Amino acid sequence: MVNLDNVIIRGFQTLDERASAARLMMKTDPWKTFGRSYEQCLDAVSNPQKESYGAFCGENLSGLLVIDLTGPMKGYLQAVCVDESARGGGLGSKLIRFAEERVFSVSPNCFLCYSDFNSSVRPIYEHLGYEEVGVLREYMIPGHNEILMRKTIGPVMRFRGKGS
Ligand SMILES: CC(C)(COP(=O)(O)OP(=O)(O)OC[C@H]1O[C@@H](n2cnc3c(N)ncnc32)[C@H](O)[C@@H]1OP(=O)(O)O)[C@@H](O)C(=O)NCCC(=O)NCCS
Protein backbone atom coordinates (compact mmCIF):
# COMPACT_ATOMS: atom_id res chain seq x y z
CA MET A 1 0.00 0.00 0.00
CA VAL A 2 1.31 3.50 -0.76
CA ASN A 3 1.35 6.39 1.67
CA LEU A 4 -0.76 8.98 -0.16
CA ASP A 5 1.15 11.82 1.50
CA ASN A 6 4.23 10.70 -0.44
CA VAL A 7 2.49 10.42 -3.81
CA ILE A 8 3.06 13.07 -6.45
CA ILE A 9 0.94 13.17 -9.59
CA ARG A 10 2.89 14.69 -12.46
CA GLY A 11 3.52 14.40 -16.19
CA PHE A 12 6.01 11.81 -17.42
CA GLN A 13 9.49 13.22 -17.83
CA THR A 14 11.50 10.40 -19.36
CA LEU A 15 11.04 7.51 -21.75
CA ASP A 16 11.75 5.15 -18.84
CA GLU A 17 8.78 6.59 -16.94
CA ARG A 18 6.51 6.15 -19.96
CA ALA A 19 7.84 2.61 -20.40
CA SER A 20 6.89 1.82 -16.77
CA ALA A 21 3.43 3.23 -17.41
CA ALA A 22 3.08 1.12 -20.58
CA ARG A 23 4.07 -2.02 -18.66
CA LEU A 24 1.56 -1.20 -15.92
CA MET A 25 -1.23 -0.75 -18.46
CA MET A 26 -0.33 -3.88 -20.38
CA LYS A 27 -0.64 -6.15 -17.35
CA THR A 28 -3.93 -4.59 -16.17
CA ASP A 29 -7.52 -5.08 -17.29
CA PRO A 30 -9.17 -3.80 -19.42
CA TRP A 31 -6.05 -3.31 -21.59
CA LYS A 32 -4.86 -6.88 -20.95
CA THR A 33 -8.13 -8.36 -22.21
CA PHE A 34 -8.13 -5.92 -25.14
CA GLY A 35 -4.78 -7.49 -26.07
CA ARG A 36 -2.98 -4.15 -26.07
CA SER A 37 0.69 -4.56 -26.90
CA TYR A 38 3.54 -2.79 -25.12
CA GLU A 39 3.93 -0.46 -28.13
CA GLN A 40 0.22 0.41 -28.12
CA CYS A 41 0.31 1.13 -24.38
CA LEU A 42 3.43 3.25 -24.85
CA ASP A 43 1.63 5.19 -27.59
CA ALA A 44 -1.35 5.69 -25.27
CA VAL A 45 0.78 7.37 -22.60
CA SER A 46 2.85 9.32 -25.15
CA ASN A 47 0.16 10.88 -27.34
CA PRO A 48 0.91 14.63 -27.39
CA GLN A 49 -2.78 15.39 -28.05
CA LYS A 50 -3.73 13.93 -24.67
CA GLU A 51 -2.53 14.60 -21.14
CA SER A 52 -0.75 11.75 -19.40
CA TYR A 53 0.24 11.66 -15.76
CA GLY A 54 1.89 9.22 -13.41
CA ALA A 55 1.37 8.79 -9.67
CA PHE A 56 4.89 8.55 -8.28
CA CYS A 57 6.05 7.56 -4.85
CA GLY A 58 9.69 8.52 -5.09
CA GLU A 59 10.78 6.91 -8.35
CA ASN A 60 8.13 4.18 -8.21
CA LEU A 61 5.15 4.46 -10.48
CA SER A 62 1.95 3.33 -8.72
CA GLY A 63 -0.68 4.64 -11.08
CA LEU A 64 -1.40 6.49 -14.28
CA LEU A 65 -3.93 8.72 -15.91
CA VAL A 66 -4.65 9.67 -19.53
CA ILE A 67 -7.08 12.53 -20.15
CA ASP A 68 -8.52 13.64 -23.48
CA LEU A 69 -9.48 17.30 -23.46
CA THR A 70 -10.18 17.56 -27.18
CA GLY A 71 -12.97 16.60 -29.58
CA PRO A 72 -16.67 16.03 -28.95
CA MET A 73 -16.00 14.05 -25.75
CA LYS A 74 -13.91 16.80 -24.16
CA GLY A 75 -13.07 15.66 -20.66
CA TYR A 76 -12.74 11.94 -21.25
CA LEU A 77 -10.68 9.92 -18.78
CA GLN A 78 -9.25 7.51 -21.29
CA ALA A 79 -7.24 5.57 -18.72
CA VAL A 80 -7.06 5.48 -14.98
CA CYS A 81 -5.02 2.71 -13.48
CA VAL A 82 -3.57 1.85 -10.09
CA ASP A 83 -1.06 -0.95 -9.64
CA GLU A 84 -2.80 -3.95 -8.09
CA SER A 85 -0.53 -3.79 -5.01
CA ALA A 86 -1.60 -0.20 -4.33
CA ARG A 87 -5.37 -0.53 -4.78
CA GLY A 88 -7.95 0.07 -2.10
CA GLY A 89 -5.94 2.78 -0.34
CA GLY A 90 -7.27 5.93 -1.95
CA LEU A 91 -4.85 6.32 -4.86
CA GLY A 92 -7.60 5.79 -7.44
CA SER A 93 -9.62 8.59 -5.82
CA LYS A 94 -6.60 10.84 -5.75
CA LEU A 95 -5.97 10.28 -9.48
CA ILE A 96 -9.62 10.73 -10.42
CA ARG A 97 -9.96 13.91 -8.34
CA PHE A 98 -6.80 15.24 -9.98
CA ALA A 99 -8.31 14.46 -13.40
CA GLU A 100 -11.61 16.09 -12.48
CA GLU A 101 -9.87 19.26 -11.35
CA ARG A 102 -8.20 19.43 -14.76
CA VAL A 103 -11.37 18.58 -16.73
CA PHE A 104 -13.73 20.85 -14.77
CA SER A 105 -11.44 23.81 -15.41
CA VAL A 106 -12.33 23.55 -19.12
CA SER A 107 -15.61 21.59 -19.32
CA PRO A 108 -18.53 20.76 -17.00
CA ASN A 109 -18.52 17.06 -17.90
CA CYS A 110 -16.13 14.31 -17.06
CA PHE A 111 -16.62 11.04 -18.96
CA LEU A 112 -15.14 7.58 -18.57
CA CYS A 113 -15.88 4.04 -19.70
CA TYR A 114 -15.52 0.70 -18.07
CA SER A 115 -15.73 -2.66 -19.81
CA ASP A 116 -18.52 -5.06 -18.89
CA PHE A 117 -15.92 -7.76 -18.11
CA ASN A 118 -14.38 -5.33 -15.61
CA SER A 119 -17.59 -4.36 -13.80
CA SER A 120 -16.06 -4.48 -10.31
CA VAL A 121 -14.93 -0.87 -10.87
CA ARG A 122 -18.50 0.39 -11.34
CA PRO A 123 -19.30 0.88 -7.60
CA ILE A 124 -16.11 2.92 -7.27
CA TYR A 125 -17.18 5.28 -10.05
CA GLU A 126 -20.74 5.51 -8.70
CA HIS A 127 -19.33 6.32 -5.28
CA LEU A 128 -17.31 9.13 -6.88
CA GLY A 129 -20.42 10.61 -8.49
CA TYR A 130 -20.52 9.04 -11.96
CA GLU A 131 -23.70 7.74 -13.54
CA GLU A 132 -24.24 5.49 -16.51
CA VAL A 133 -25.23 7.42 -19.63
CA GLY A 134 -24.91 4.80 -22.32
CA VAL A 135 -23.75 1.46 -23.55
CA LEU A 136 -21.28 1.22 -26.44
CA ARG A 137 -22.02 -2.22 -27.78
CA GLU A 138 -18.99 -4.24 -28.84
CA TYR A 139 -17.01 -0.99 -29.04
CA MET A 140 -13.56 -2.39 -28.24
CA ILE A 141 -13.77 -6.16 -28.65
CA PRO A 142 -16.41 -8.60 -29.91
CA GLY A 143 -18.82 -9.93 -27.31
CA HIS A 144 -18.22 -7.14 -24.80
CA ASN A 145 -19.64 -3.67 -24.25
CA GLU A 146 -18.17 -0.46 -22.89
CA ILE A 147 -20.31 1.35 -20.33
CA LEU A 148 -20.10 5.12 -20.63
CA MET A 149 -20.37 7.11 -17.39
CA ARG A 150 -20.53 10.83 -16.73
CA LYS A 151 -20.02 13.15 -13.80
CA THR A 152 -21.30 16.67 -14.34
CA ILE A 153 -21.12 20.00 -12.55
CA GLY A 154 -23.88 21.54 -14.70
CA PRO A 155 -25.14 22.26 -18.21
CA VAL A 156 -22.64 23.32 -20.86
CA MET A 157 -24.49 26.61 -21.52
CA ARG A 158 -24.06 27.69 -17.91
CA PHE A 159 -20.43 26.72 -17.69
CA ARG A 160 -18.00 29.59 -17.13
CA GLY A 161 -14.64 27.86 -17.30
CA LYS A 162 -11.64 28.30 -19.55
CA GLY A 163 -12.48 27.94 -23.23
CA SER A 164 -16.28 28.21 -22.72
C1 LIG B 1 -10.40 1.76 -10.70
C2 LIG B 1 -9.12 1.88 -9.87
C3 LIG B 1 -8.26 2.95 -10.52
C4 LIG B 1 -9.46 2.31 -8.43
O1 LIG B 1 -8.25 2.51 -7.73
P1 LIG B 1 -8.14 2.25 -6.12
O2 LIG B 1 -6.86 2.82 -5.67
O3 LIG B 1 -8.40 0.85 -5.81
O4 LIG B 1 -9.35 3.15 -5.62
P2 LIG B 1 -9.56 3.79 -4.17
O5 LIG B 1 -9.02 2.92 -3.11
O6 LIG B 1 -9.07 5.21 -4.22
O7 LIG B 1 -11.14 3.83 -4.09
C5 LIG B 1 -11.84 4.79 -4.84
C6 LIG B 1 -13.07 5.25 -4.08
O8 LIG B 1 -14.07 4.26 -4.22
C7 LIG B 1 -14.49 3.81 -2.95
N1 LIG B 1 -14.77 2.39 -3.09
C8 LIG B 1 -13.88 1.40 -3.26
N2 LIG B 1 -14.52 0.23 -3.43
C9 LIG B 1 -15.85 0.53 -3.40
C10 LIG B 1 -17.02 -0.26 -3.52
N3 LIG B 1 -16.99 -1.58 -3.74
N4 LIG B 1 -18.23 0.36 -3.44
C11 LIG B 1 -18.29 1.71 -3.24
N5 LIG B 1 -17.20 2.51 -3.10
C12 LIG B 1 -15.99 1.91 -3.19
C13 LIG B 1 -13.34 4.14 -2.01
O9 LIG B 1 -13.76 4.29 -0.66
C14 LIG B 1 -12.84 5.44 -2.59
O10 LIG B 1 -13.67 6.53 -2.23
P3 LIG B 1 -13.20 7.67 -1.14
O11 LIG B 1 -11.98 8.32 -1.74
O12 LIG B 1 -14.37 8.57 -1.03
O13 LIG B 1 -12.89 6.90 0.13
C15 LIG B 1 -8.38 0.53 -9.77
O14 LIG B 1 -9.29 -0.45 -9.33
C16 LIG B 1 -7.76 0.06 -11.08
O15 LIG B 1 -6.69 0.51 -11.47
N6 LIG B 1 -8.43 -0.86 -11.78
C17 LIG B 1 -7.87 -1.44 -12.99
C18 LIG B 1 -7.90 -0.48 -14.13
C19 LIG B 1 -9.32 -0.12 -14.51
O16 LIG B 1 -10.20 -0.95 -14.50
N7 LIG B 1 -9.51 1.16 -14.86
C20 LIG B 1 -10.83 1.59 -15.27
C21 LIG B 1 -10.96 1.59 -16.74
S1 LIG B 1 -10.18 3.03 -17.47
mmCIF file of C-alpha atoms and ligand atoms in Angstrom:
data_model
loop_
_atom_site.group_PDB
_atom_site.id
_atom_site.type_symbol
_atom_site.label_atom_id
_atom_site.label_comp_id
_atom_site.label_asym_id
_atom_site.label_seq_id
_atom_site.Cartn_x
_atom_site.Cartn_y
_atom_site.Cartn_z
ATOM 1 C CA MET A 1 0.000 0.000 0.000
ATOM 2 C CA VAL A 2 1.307 3.497 -0.762
ATOM 3 C CA ASN A 3 1.347 6.392 1.669
ATOM 4 C CA LEU A 4 -0.763 8.977 -0.158
ATOM 5 C CA ASP A 5 1.150 11.816 1.497
ATOM 6 C CA ASN A 6 4.233 10.701 -0.440
ATOM 7 C CA VAL A 7 2.491 10.424 -3.806
ATOM 8 C CA ILE A 8 3.056 13.066 -6.449
ATOM 9 C CA ILE A 9 0.940 13.170 -9.592
ATOM 10 C CA ARG A 10 2.886 14.689 -12.465
ATOM 11 C CA GLY A 11 3.521 14.397 -16.186
ATOM 12 C CA PHE A 12 6.012 11.811 -17.418
ATOM 13 C CA GLN A 13 9.490 13.223 -17.826
ATOM 14 C CA THR A 14 11.502 10.396 -19.362
ATOM 15 C CA LEU A 15 11.043 7.506 -21.748
ATOM 16 C CA ASP A 16 11.751 5.145 -18.835
ATOM 17 C CA GLU A 17 8.785 6.588 -16.944
ATOM 18 C CA ARG A 18 6.510 6.147 -19.962
ATOM 19 C CA ALA A 19 7.840 2.611 -20.396
ATOM 20 C CA SER A 20 6.888 1.821 -16.766
ATOM 21 C CA ALA A 21 3.430 3.230 -17.410
ATOM 22 C CA ALA A 22 3.078 1.120 -20.576
ATOM 23 C CA ARG A 23 4.072 -2.019 -18.656
ATOM 24 C CA LEU A 24 1.556 -1.204 -15.915
ATOM 25 C CA MET A 25 -1.231 -0.749 -18.462
ATOM 26 C CA MET A 26 -0.334 -3.880 -20.377
ATOM 27 C CA LYS A 27 -0.642 -6.152 -17.350
ATOM 28 C CA THR A 28 -3.931 -4.592 -16.169
ATOM 29 C CA ASP A 29 -7.517 -5.082 -17.288
ATOM 30 C CA PRO A 30 -9.167 -3.797 -19.416
ATOM 31 C CA TRP A 31 -6.051 -3.313 -21.591
ATOM 32 C CA LYS A 32 -4.859 -6.876 -20.954
ATOM 33 C CA THR A 33 -8.132 -8.365 -22.214
ATOM 34 C CA PHE A 34 -8.126 -5.923 -25.143
ATOM 35 C CA GLY A 35 -4.782 -7.486 -26.069
ATOM 36 C CA ARG A 36 -2.983 -4.145 -26.067
ATOM 37 C CA SER A 37 0.695 -4.558 -26.900
ATOM 38 C CA TYR A 38 3.538 -2.791 -25.123
ATOM 39 C CA GLU A 39 3.932 -0.461 -28.128
ATOM 40 C CA GLN A 40 0.218 0.406 -28.117
ATOM 41 C CA CYS A 41 0.307 1.132 -24.385
ATOM 42 C CA LEU A 42 3.428 3.248 -24.850
ATOM 43 C CA ASP A 43 1.626 5.189 -27.590
ATOM 44 C CA ALA A 44 -1.353 5.685 -25.270
ATOM 45 C CA VAL A 45 0.784 7.372 -22.604
ATOM 46 C CA SER A 46 2.855 9.318 -25.153
ATOM 47 C CA ASN A 47 0.163 10.879 -27.339
ATOM 48 C CA PRO A 48 0.905 14.627 -27.394
ATOM 49 C CA GLN A 49 -2.780 15.393 -28.045
ATOM 50 C CA LYS A 50 -3.729 13.927 -24.673
ATOM 51 C CA GLU A 51 -2.531 14.605 -21.142
ATOM 52 C CA SER A 52 -0.752 11.754 -19.405
ATOM 53 C CA TYR A 53 0.239 11.665 -15.759
ATOM 54 C CA GLY A 54 1.890 9.225 -13.409
ATOM 55 C CA ALA A 55 1.371 8.795 -9.671
ATOM 56 C CA PHE A 56 4.890 8.555 -8.276
ATOM 57 C CA CYS A 57 6.052 7.561 -4.848
ATOM 58 C CA GLY A 58 9.691 8.520 -5.094
ATOM 59 C CA GLU A 59 10.781 6.910 -8.352
ATOM 60 C CA ASN A 60 8.130 4.185 -8.208
ATOM 61 C CA LEU A 61 5.150 4.457 -10.482
ATOM 62 C CA SER A 62 1.954 3.330 -8.722
ATOM 63 C CA GLY A 63 -0.684 4.639 -11.077
ATOM 64 C CA LEU A 64 -1.396 6.495 -14.275
ATOM 65 C CA LEU A 65 -3.925 8.719 -15.911
ATOM 66 C CA VAL A 66 -4.649 9.669 -19.532
ATOM 67 C CA ILE A 67 -7.079 12.525 -20.149
ATOM 68 C CA ASP A 68 -8.517 13.640 -23.481
ATOM 69 C CA LEU A 69 -9.485 17.303 -23.460
ATOM 70 C CA THR A 70 -10.184 17.559 -27.182
ATOM 71 C CA GLY A 71 -12.971 16.603 -29.582
ATOM 72 C CA PRO A 72 -16.674 16.025 -28.948
ATOM 73 C CA MET A 73 -15.999 14.054 -25.754
ATOM 74 C CA LYS A 74 -13.910 16.797 -24.160
ATOM 75 C CA GLY A 75 -13.072 15.660 -20.656
ATOM 76 C CA TYR A 76 -12.739 11.940 -21.253
ATOM 77 C CA LEU A 77 -10.681 9.923 -18.777
ATOM 78 C CA GLN A 78 -9.248 7.510 -21.286
ATOM 79 C CA ALA A 79 -7.239 5.569 -18.723
ATOM 80 C CA VAL A 80 -7.059 5.480 -14.979
ATOM 81 C CA CYS A 81 -5.022 2.705 -13.485
ATOM 82 C CA VAL A 82 -3.567 1.853 -10.094
ATOM 83 C CA ASP A 83 -1.063 -0.946 -9.637
ATOM 84 C CA GLU A 84 -2.795 -3.954 -8.088
ATOM 85 C CA SER A 85 -0.535 -3.790 -5.012
ATOM 86 C CA ALA A 86 -1.600 -0.196 -4.335
ATOM 87 C CA ARG A 87 -5.370 -0.531 -4.782
ATOM 88 C CA GLY A 88 -7.950 0.074 -2.100
ATOM 89 C CA GLY A 89 -5.939 2.777 -0.340
ATOM 90 C CA GLY A 90 -7.269 5.930 -1.949
ATOM 91 C CA LEU A 91 -4.846 6.323 -4.861
ATOM 92 C CA GLY A 92 -7.599 5.788 -7.435
ATOM 93 C CA SER A 93 -9.623 8.585 -5.824
ATOM 94 C CA LYS A 94 -6.596 10.840 -5.751
ATOM 95 C CA LEU A 95 -5.971 10.277 -9.477
ATOM 96 C CA ILE A 96 -9.617 10.731 -10.421
ATOM 97 C CA ARG A 97 -9.961 13.907 -8.340
ATOM 98 C CA PHE A 98 -6.799 15.242 -9.980
ATOM 99 C CA ALA A 99 -8.310 14.459 -13.402
ATOM 100 C CA GLU A 100 -11.611 16.094 -12.480
ATOM 101 C CA GLU A 101 -9.874 19.263 -11.354
ATOM 102 C CA ARG A 102 -8.203 19.434 -14.760
ATOM 103 C CA VAL A 103 -11.369 18.583 -16.727
ATOM 104 C CA PHE A 104 -13.726 20.854 -14.770
ATOM 105 C CA SER A 105 -11.437 23.812 -15.405
ATOM 106 C CA VAL A 106 -12.333 23.549 -19.119
ATOM 107 C CA SER A 107 -15.609 21.587 -19.317
ATOM 108 C CA PRO A 108 -18.530 20.764 -17.004
ATOM 109 C CA ASN A 109 -18.525 17.057 -17.902
ATOM 110 C CA CYS A 110 -16.134 14.309 -17.056
ATOM 111 C CA PHE A 111 -16.619 11.037 -18.957
ATOM 112 C CA LEU A 112 -15.137 7.583 -18.572
ATOM 113 C CA CYS A 113 -15.876 4.044 -19.698
ATOM 114 C CA TYR A 114 -15.515 0.697 -18.067
ATOM 115 C CA SER A 115 -15.726 -2.659 -19.814
ATOM 116 C CA ASP A 116 -18.520 -5.059 -18.893
ATOM 117 C CA PHE A 117 -15.924 -7.765 -18.109
ATOM 118 C CA ASN A 118 -14.381 -5.334 -15.606
ATOM 119 C CA SER A 119 -17.594 -4.361 -13.803
ATOM 120 C CA SER A 120 -16.059 -4.476 -10.309
ATOM 121 C CA VAL A 121 -14.930 -0.868 -10.869
ATOM 122 C CA ARG A 122 -18.497 0.386 -11.336
ATOM 123 C CA PRO A 123 -19.298 0.884 -7.605
ATOM 124 C CA ILE A 124 -16.114 2.919 -7.272
ATOM 125 C CA TYR A 125 -17.183 5.277 -10.050
ATOM 126 C CA GLU A 126 -20.739 5.508 -8.704
ATOM 127 C CA HIS A 127 -19.326 6.317 -5.281
ATOM 128 C CA LEU A 128 -17.309 9.127 -6.877
ATOM 129 C CA GLY A 129 -20.420 10.613 -8.495
ATOM 130 C CA TYR A 130 -20.518 9.043 -11.963
ATOM 131 C CA GLU A 131 -23.702 7.741 -13.542
ATOM 132 C CA GLU A 132 -24.242 5.495 -16.514
ATOM 133 C CA VAL A 133 -25.232 7.422 -19.629
ATOM 134 C CA GLY A 134 -24.912 4.802 -22.322
ATOM 135 C CA VAL A 135 -23.751 1.457 -23.552
ATOM 136 C CA LEU A 136 -21.282 1.218 -26.441
ATOM 137 C CA ARG A 137 -22.024 -2.218 -27.779
ATOM 138 C CA GLU A 138 -18.986 -4.239 -28.840
ATOM 139 C CA TYR A 139 -17.014 -0.993 -29.041
ATOM 140 C CA MET A 140 -13.563 -2.394 -28.239
ATOM 141 C CA ILE A 141 -13.766 -6.156 -28.646
ATOM 142 C CA PRO A 142 -16.409 -8.603 -29.911
ATOM 143 C CA GLY A 143 -18.822 -9.932 -27.308
ATOM 144 C CA HIS A 144 -18.220 -7.144 -24.796
ATOM 145 C CA ASN A 145 -19.640 -3.673 -24.248
ATOM 146 C CA GLU A 146 -18.170 -0.462 -22.885
ATOM 147 C CA ILE A 147 -20.315 1.345 -20.334
ATOM 148 C CA LEU A 148 -20.098 5.124 -20.633
ATOM 149 C CA MET A 149 -20.367 7.107 -17.388
ATOM 150 C CA ARG A 150 -20.535 10.826 -16.734
ATOM 151 C CA LYS A 151 -20.018 13.153 -13.804
ATOM 152 C CA THR A 152 -21.295 16.670 -14.337
ATOM 153 C CA ILE A 153 -21.123 20.005 -12.545
ATOM 154 C CA GLY A 154 -23.878 21.545 -14.701
ATOM 155 C CA PRO A 155 -25.139 22.258 -18.208
ATOM 156 C CA VAL A 156 -22.644 23.315 -20.855
ATOM 157 C CA MET A 157 -24.489 26.607 -21.515
ATOM 158 C CA ARG A 158 -24.057 27.689 -17.915
ATOM 159 C CA PHE A 159 -20.425 26.724 -17.692
ATOM 160 C CA ARG A 160 -18.004 29.592 -17.127
ATOM 161 C CA GLY A 161 -14.639 27.857 -17.300
ATOM 162 C CA LYS A 162 -11.641 28.304 -19.547
ATOM 163 C CA GLY A 163 -12.483 27.941 -23.226
ATOM 164 C CA SER A 164 -16.276 28.207 -22.724
HETATM 165 C C1 LIG B 1 -10.405 1.757 -10.696
HETATM 166 C C2 LIG B 1 -9.125 1.879 -9.872
HETATM 167 C C3 LIG B 1 -8.261 2.952 -10.520
HETATM 168 C C4 LIG B 1 -9.460 2.313 -8.435
HETATM 169 O O1 LIG B 1 -8.253 2.508 -7.731
HETATM 170 P P1 LIG B 1 -8.140 2.250 -6.121
HETATM 171 O O2 LIG B 1 -6.855 2.824 -5.673
HETATM 172 O O3 LIG B 1 -8.404 0.848 -5.814
HETATM 173 O O4 LIG B 1 -9.355 3.153 -5.617
HETATM 174 P P2 LIG B 1 -9.560 3.794 -4.171
HETATM 175 O O5 LIG B 1 -9.019 2.922 -3.114
HETATM 176 O O6 LIG B 1 -9.065 5.209 -4.224
HETATM 177 O O7 LIG B 1 -11.143 3.832 -4.094
HETATM 178 C C5 LIG B 1 -11.839 4.787 -4.841
HETATM 179 C C6 LIG B 1 -13.073 5.245 -4.084
HETATM 180 O O8 LIG B 1 -14.074 4.261 -4.223
HETATM 181 C C7 LIG B 1 -14.492 3.807 -2.949
HETATM 182 N N1 LIG B 1 -14.768 2.390 -3.095
HETATM 183 C C8 LIG B 1 -13.876 1.403 -3.263
HETATM 184 N N2 LIG B 1 -14.524 0.227 -3.432
HETATM 185 C C9 LIG B 1 -15.853 0.527 -3.400
HETATM 186 C C10 LIG B 1 -17.024 -0.260 -3.524
HETATM 187 N N3 LIG B 1 -16.986 -1.577 -3.742
HETATM 188 N N4 LIG B 1 -18.228 0.359 -3.437
HETATM 189 C C11 LIG B 1 -18.295 1.709 -3.242
HETATM 190 N N5 LIG B 1 -17.203 2.507 -3.103
HETATM 191 C C12 LIG B 1 -15.993 1.908 -3.195
HETATM 192 C C13 LIG B 1 -13.337 4.139 -2.008
HETATM 193 O O9 LIG B 1 -13.761 4.288 -0.659
HETATM 194 C C14 LIG B 1 -12.843 5.444 -2.591
HETATM 195 O O10 LIG B 1 -13.666 6.535 -2.228
HETATM 196 P P3 LIG B 1 -13.197 7.666 -1.142
HETATM 197 O O11 LIG B 1 -11.979 8.316 -1.741
HETATM 198 O O12 LIG B 1 -14.375 8.569 -1.030
HETATM 199 O O13 LIG B 1 -12.893 6.900 0.131
HETATM 200 C C15 LIG B 1 -8.377 0.527 -9.771
HETATM 201 O O14 LIG B 1 -9.291 -0.453 -9.334
HETATM 202 C C16 LIG B 1 -7.758 0.063 -11.079
HETATM 203 O O15 LIG B 1 -6.689 0.512 -11.465
HETATM 204 N N6 LIG B 1 -8.428 -0.861 -11.779
HETATM 205 C C17 LIG B 1 -7.871 -1.440 -12.995
HETATM 206 C C18 LIG B 1 -7.901 -0.476 -14.134
HETATM 207 C C19 LIG B 1 -9.315 -0.122 -14.505
HETATM 208 O O16 LIG B 1 -10.202 -0.945 -14.504
HETATM 209 N N7 LIG B 1 -9.515 1.159 -14.858
HETATM 210 C C20 LIG B 1 -10.826 1.593 -15.269
HETATM 211 C C21 LIG B 1 -10.956 1.586 -16.737
HETATM 212 S S1 LIG B 1 -10.184 3.035 -17.475
#
